[in-house]
CSV table of N, CA, C and O in Angstrom, one decimal:
chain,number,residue,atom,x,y,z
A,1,UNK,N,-217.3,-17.4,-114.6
A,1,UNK,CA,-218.7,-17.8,-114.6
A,1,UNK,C,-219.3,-17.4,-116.0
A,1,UNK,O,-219.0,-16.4,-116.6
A,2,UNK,N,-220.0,-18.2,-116.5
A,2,UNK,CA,-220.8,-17.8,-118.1
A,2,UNK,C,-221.6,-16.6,-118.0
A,2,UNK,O,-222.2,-16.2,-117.0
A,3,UNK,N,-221.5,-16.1,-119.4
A,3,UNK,CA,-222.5,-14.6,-119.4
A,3,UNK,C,-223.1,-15.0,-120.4
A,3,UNK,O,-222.6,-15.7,-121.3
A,4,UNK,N,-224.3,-14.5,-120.3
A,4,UNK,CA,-225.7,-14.8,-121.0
A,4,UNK,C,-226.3,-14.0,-121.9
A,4,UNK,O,-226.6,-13.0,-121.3
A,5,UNK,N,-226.6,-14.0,-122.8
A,5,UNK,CA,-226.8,-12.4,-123.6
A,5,UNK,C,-228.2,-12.8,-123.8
A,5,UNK,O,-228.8,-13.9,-123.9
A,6,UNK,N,-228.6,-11.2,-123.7
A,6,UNK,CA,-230.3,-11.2,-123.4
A,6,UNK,C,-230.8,-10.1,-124.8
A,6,UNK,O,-229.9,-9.3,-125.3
A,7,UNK,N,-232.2,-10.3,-125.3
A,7,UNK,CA,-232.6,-9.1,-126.1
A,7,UNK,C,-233.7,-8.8,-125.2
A,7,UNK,O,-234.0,-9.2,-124.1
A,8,UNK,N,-234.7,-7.6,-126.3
A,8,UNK,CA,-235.9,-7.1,-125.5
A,8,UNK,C,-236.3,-6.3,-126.7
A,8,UNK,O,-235.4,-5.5,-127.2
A,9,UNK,N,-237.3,-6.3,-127.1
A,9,UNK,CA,-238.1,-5.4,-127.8
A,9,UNK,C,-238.6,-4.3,-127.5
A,9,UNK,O,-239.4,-4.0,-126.6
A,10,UNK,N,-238.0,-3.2,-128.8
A,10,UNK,CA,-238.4,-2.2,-128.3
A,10,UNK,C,-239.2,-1.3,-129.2
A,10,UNK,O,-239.4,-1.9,-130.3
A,11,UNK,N,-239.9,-0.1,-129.2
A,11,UNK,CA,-240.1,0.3,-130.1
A,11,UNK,C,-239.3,1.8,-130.7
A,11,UNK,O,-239.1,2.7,-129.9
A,12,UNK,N,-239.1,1.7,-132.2
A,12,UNK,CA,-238.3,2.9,-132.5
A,12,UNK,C,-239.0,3.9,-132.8
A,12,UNK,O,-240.1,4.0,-133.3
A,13,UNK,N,-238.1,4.9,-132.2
A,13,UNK,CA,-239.2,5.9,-132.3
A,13,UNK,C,-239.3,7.1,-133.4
A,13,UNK,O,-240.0,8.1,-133.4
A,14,UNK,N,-238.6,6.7,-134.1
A,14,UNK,CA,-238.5,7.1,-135.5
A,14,UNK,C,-239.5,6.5,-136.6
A,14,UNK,O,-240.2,7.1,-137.4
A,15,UNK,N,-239.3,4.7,-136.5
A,15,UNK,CA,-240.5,4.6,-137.7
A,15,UNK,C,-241.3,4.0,-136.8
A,15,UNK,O,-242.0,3.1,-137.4
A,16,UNK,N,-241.5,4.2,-135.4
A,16,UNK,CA,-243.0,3.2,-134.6
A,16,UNK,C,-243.1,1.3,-134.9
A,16,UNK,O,-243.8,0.4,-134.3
A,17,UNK,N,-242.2,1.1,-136.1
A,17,UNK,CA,-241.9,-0.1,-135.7
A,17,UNK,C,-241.3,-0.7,-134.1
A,17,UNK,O,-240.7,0.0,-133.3
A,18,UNK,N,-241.7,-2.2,-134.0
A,18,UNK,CA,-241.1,-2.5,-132.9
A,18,UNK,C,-239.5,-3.6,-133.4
A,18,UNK,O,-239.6,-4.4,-134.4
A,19,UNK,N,-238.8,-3.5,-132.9
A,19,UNK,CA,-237.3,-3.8,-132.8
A,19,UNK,C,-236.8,-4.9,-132.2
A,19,UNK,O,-237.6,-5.3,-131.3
A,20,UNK,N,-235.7,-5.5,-132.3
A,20,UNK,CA,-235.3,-6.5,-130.9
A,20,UNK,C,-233.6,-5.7,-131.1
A,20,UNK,O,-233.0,-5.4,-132.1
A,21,UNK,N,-233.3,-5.4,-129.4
A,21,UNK,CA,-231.9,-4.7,-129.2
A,21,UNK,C,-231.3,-5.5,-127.9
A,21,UNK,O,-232.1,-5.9,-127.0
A,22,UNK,N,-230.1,-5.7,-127.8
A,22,UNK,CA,-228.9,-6.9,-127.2
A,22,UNK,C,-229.5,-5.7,-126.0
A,22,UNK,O,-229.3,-4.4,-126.0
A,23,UNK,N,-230.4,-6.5,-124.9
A,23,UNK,CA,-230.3,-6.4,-123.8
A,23,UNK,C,-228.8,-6.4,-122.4
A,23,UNK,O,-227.7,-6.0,-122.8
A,24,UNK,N,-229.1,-6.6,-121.4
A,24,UNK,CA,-227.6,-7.0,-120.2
A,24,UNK,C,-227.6,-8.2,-120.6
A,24,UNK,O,-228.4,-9.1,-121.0
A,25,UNK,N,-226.0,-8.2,-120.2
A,25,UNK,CA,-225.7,-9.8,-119.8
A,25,UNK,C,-225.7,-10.1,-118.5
A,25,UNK,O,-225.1,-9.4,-117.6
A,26,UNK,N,-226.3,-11.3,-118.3
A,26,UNK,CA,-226.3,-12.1,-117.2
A,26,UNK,C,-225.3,-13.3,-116.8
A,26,UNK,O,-225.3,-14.3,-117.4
A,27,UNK,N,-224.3,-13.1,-115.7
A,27,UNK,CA,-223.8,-13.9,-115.1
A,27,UNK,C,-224.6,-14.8,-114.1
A,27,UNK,O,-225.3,-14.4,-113.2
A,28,UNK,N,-224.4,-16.6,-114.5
A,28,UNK,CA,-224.9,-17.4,-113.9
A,28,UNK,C,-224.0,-18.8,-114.4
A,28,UNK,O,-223.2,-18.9,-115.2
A,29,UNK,N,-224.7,-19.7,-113.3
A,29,UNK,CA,-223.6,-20.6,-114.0
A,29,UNK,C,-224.4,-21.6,-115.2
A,29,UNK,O,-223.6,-22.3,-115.9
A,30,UNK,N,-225.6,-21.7,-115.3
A,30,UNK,CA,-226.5,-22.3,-116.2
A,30,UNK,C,-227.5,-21.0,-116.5
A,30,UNK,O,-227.8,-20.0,-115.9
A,31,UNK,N,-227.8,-21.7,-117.9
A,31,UNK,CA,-229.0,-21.2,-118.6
A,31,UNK,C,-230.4,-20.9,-117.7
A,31,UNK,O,-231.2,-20.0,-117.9
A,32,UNK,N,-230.6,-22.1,-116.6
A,32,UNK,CA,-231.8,-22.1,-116.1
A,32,UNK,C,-231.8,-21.1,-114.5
A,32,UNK,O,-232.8,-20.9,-113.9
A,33,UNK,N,-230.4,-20.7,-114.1
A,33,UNK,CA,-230.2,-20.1,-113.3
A,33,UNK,C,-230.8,-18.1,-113.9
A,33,UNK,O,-231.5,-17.1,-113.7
A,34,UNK,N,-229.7,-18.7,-114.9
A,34,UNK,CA,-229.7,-16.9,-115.5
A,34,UNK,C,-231.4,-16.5,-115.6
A,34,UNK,O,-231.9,-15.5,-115.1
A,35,UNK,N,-232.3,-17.7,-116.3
A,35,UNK,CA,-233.9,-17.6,-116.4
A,35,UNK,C,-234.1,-17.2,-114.7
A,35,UNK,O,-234.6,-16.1,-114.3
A,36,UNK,N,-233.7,-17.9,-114.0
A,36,UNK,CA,-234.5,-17.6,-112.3
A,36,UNK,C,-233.9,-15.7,-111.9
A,36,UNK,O,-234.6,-14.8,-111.4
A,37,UNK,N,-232.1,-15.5,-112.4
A,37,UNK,CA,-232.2,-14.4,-111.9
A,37,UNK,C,-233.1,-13.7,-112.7
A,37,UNK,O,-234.0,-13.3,-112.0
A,38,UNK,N,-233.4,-13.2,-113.9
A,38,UNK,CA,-234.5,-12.3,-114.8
A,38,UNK,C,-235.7,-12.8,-113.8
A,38,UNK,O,-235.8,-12.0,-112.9
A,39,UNK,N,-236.3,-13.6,-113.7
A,39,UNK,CA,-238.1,-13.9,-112.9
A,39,UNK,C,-237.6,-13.2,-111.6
A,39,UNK,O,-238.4,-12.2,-111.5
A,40,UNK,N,-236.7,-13.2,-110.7
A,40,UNK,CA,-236.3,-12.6,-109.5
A,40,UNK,C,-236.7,-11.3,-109.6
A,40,UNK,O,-237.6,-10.7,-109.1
A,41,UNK,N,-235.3,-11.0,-110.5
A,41,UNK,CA,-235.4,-9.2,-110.8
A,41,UNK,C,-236.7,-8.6,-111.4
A,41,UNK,O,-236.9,-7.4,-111.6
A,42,UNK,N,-237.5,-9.5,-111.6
A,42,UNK,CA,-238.8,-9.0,-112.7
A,42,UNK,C,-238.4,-8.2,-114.0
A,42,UNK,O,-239.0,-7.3,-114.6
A,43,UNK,N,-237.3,-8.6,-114.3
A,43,UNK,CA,-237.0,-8.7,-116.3
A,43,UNK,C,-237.5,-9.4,-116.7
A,43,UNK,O,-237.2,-10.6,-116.8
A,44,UNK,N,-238.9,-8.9,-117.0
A,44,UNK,CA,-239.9,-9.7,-117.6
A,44,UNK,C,-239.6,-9.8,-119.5
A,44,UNK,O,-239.7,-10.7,-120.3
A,45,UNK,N,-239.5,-8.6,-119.5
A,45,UNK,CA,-238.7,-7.9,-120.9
A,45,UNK,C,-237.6,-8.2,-121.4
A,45,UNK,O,-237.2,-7.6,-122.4
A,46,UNK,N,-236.9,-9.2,-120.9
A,46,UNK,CA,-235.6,-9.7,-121.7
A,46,UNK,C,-235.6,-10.8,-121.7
A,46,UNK,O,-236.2,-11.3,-120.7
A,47,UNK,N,-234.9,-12.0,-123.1
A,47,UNK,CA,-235.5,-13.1,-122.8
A,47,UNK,C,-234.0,-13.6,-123.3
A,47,UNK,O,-233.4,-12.7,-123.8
A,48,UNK,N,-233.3,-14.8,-123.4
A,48,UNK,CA,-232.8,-14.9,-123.0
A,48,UNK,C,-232.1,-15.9,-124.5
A,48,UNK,O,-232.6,-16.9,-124.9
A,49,UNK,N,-231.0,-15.1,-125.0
A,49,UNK,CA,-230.2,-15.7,-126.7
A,49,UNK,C,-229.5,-16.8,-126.6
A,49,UNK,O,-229.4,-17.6,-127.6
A,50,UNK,N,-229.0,-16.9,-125.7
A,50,UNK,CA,-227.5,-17.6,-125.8
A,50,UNK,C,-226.4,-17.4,-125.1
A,50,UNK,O,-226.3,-16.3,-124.4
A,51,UNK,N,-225.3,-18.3,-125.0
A,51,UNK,CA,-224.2,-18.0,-123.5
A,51,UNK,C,-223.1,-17.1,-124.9
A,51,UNK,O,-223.3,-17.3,-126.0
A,52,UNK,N,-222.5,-16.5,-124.6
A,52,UNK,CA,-221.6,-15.7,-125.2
A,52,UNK,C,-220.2,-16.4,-124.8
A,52,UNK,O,-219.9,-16.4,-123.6
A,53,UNK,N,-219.5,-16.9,-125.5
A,53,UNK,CA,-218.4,-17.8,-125.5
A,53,UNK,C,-216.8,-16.8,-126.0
A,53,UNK,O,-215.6,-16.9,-125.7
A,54,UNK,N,-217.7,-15.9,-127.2
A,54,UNK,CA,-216.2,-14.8,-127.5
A,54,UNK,C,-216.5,-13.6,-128.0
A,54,UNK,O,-217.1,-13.3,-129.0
A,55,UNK,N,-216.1,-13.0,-127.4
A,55,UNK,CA,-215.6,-11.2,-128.3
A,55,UNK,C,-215.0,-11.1,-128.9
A,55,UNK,O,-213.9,-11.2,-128.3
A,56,UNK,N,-214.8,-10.9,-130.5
A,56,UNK,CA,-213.4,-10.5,-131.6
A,56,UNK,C,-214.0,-9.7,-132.1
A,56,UNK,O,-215.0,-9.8,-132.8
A,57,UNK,N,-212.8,-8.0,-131.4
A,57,UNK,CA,-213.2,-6.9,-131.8
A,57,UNK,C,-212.8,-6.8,-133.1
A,57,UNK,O,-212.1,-7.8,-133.4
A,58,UNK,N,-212.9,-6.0,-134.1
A,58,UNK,CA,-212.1,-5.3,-134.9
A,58,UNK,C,-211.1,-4.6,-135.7
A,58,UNK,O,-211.8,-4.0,-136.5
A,59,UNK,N,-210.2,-4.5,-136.0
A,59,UNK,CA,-208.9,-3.9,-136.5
A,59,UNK,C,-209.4,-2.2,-136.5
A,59,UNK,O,-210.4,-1.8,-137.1
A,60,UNK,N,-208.8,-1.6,-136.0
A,60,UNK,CA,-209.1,0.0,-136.0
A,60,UNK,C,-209.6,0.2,-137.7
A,60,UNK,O,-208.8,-0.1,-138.6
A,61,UNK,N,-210.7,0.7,-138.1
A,61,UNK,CA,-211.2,1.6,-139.4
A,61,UNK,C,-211.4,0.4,-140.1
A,61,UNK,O,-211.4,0.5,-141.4
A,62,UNK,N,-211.6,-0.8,-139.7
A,62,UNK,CA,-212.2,-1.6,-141.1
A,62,UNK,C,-212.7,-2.8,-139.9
A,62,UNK,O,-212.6,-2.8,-138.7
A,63,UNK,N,-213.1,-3.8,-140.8
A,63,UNK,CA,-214.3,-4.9,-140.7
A,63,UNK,C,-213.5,-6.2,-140.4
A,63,UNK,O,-214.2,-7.2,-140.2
A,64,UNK,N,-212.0,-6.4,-140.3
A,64,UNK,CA,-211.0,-7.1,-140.2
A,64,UNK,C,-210.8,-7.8,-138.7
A,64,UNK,O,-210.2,-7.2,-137.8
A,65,UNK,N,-211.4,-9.1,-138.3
A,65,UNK,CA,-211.0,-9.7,-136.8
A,65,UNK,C,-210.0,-9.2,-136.6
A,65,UNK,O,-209.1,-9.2,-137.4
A,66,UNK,N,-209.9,-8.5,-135.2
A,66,UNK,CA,-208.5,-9.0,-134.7
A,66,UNK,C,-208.5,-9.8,-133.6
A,66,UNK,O,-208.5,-9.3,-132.5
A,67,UNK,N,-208.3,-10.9,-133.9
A,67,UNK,CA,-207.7,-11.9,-133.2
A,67,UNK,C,-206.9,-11.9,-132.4
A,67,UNK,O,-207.1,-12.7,-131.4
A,68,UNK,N,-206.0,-11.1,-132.3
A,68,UNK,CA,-204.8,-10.9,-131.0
A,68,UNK,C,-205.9,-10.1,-130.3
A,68,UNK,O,-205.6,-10.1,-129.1
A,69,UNK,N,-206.6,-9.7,-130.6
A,69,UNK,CA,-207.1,-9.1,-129.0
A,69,UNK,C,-208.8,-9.4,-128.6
A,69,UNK,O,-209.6,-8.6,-128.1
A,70,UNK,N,-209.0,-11.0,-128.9
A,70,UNK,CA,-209.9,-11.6,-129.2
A,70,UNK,C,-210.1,-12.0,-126.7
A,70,UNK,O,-209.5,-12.4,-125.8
A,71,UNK,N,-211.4,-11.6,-127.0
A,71,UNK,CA,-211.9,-12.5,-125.5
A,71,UNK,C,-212.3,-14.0,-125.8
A,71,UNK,O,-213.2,-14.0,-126.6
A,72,UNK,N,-211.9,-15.4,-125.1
A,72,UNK,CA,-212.2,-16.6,-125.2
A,72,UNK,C,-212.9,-16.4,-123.8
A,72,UNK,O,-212.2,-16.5,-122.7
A,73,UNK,N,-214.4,-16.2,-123.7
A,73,UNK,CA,-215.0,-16.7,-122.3
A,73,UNK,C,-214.5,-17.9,-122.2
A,73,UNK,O,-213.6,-17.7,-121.4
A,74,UNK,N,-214.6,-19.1,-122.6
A,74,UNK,CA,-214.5,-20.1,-122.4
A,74,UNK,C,-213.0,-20.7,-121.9
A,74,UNK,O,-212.8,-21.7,-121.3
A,75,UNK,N,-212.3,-19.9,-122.3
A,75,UNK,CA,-210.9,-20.2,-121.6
A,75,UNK,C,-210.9,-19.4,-120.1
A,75,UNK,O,-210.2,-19.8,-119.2
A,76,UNK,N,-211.7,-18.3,-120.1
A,76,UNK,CA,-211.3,-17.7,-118.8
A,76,UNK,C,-212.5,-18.3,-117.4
A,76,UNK,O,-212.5,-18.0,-116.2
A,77,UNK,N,-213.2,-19.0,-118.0
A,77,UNK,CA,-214.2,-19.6,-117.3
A,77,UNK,C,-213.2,-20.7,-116.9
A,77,UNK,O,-213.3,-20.8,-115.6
A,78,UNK,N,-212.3,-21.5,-117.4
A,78,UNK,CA,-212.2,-22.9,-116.8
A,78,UNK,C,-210.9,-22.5,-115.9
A,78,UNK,O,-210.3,-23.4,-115.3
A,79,UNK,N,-210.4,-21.3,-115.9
A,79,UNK,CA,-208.9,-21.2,-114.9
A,79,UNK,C,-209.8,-21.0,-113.3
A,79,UNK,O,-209.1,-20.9,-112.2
């Protein structure tokens, strides 16, 4: 099922500026579902980015994809 990535503003409490920080993700199977569960739950406070399609972590100690150990939502959505 798709996961949904949410933000929410916050404020820091270091400079009292306010912020936007990667909220939960929401599993639903549409964009307008994921909106109904947040209005449900009353996450009034998170609003809602985009479906998240991949994770490519890393290479240990540097800034380098690694691809071999890359998540494709979208491949594991359609098995």
């Amino acid at each position: 099922m798709p996961l949904f990535c949410t933000q929410m503003q916050v404020v820091n409490q270091q400079t009292k500026d306010l912020v936007w920080i990667d909220g939960m993700r929401i599993e639903a199977p549409t964009w307008e579902l994921a909106q109904e569960i947040i209005d449900k739950e009353n996450y009034h406070y998170l609003e809602i980015t985009g479906q998240l399609v991949a994770e490519i972590p890393c290479k240990k100690g540097s800034f380098e994809p690694d691809w071999k150990n890359a998540i494709d939502y979208d491949k594991l959505n359609q098995n």
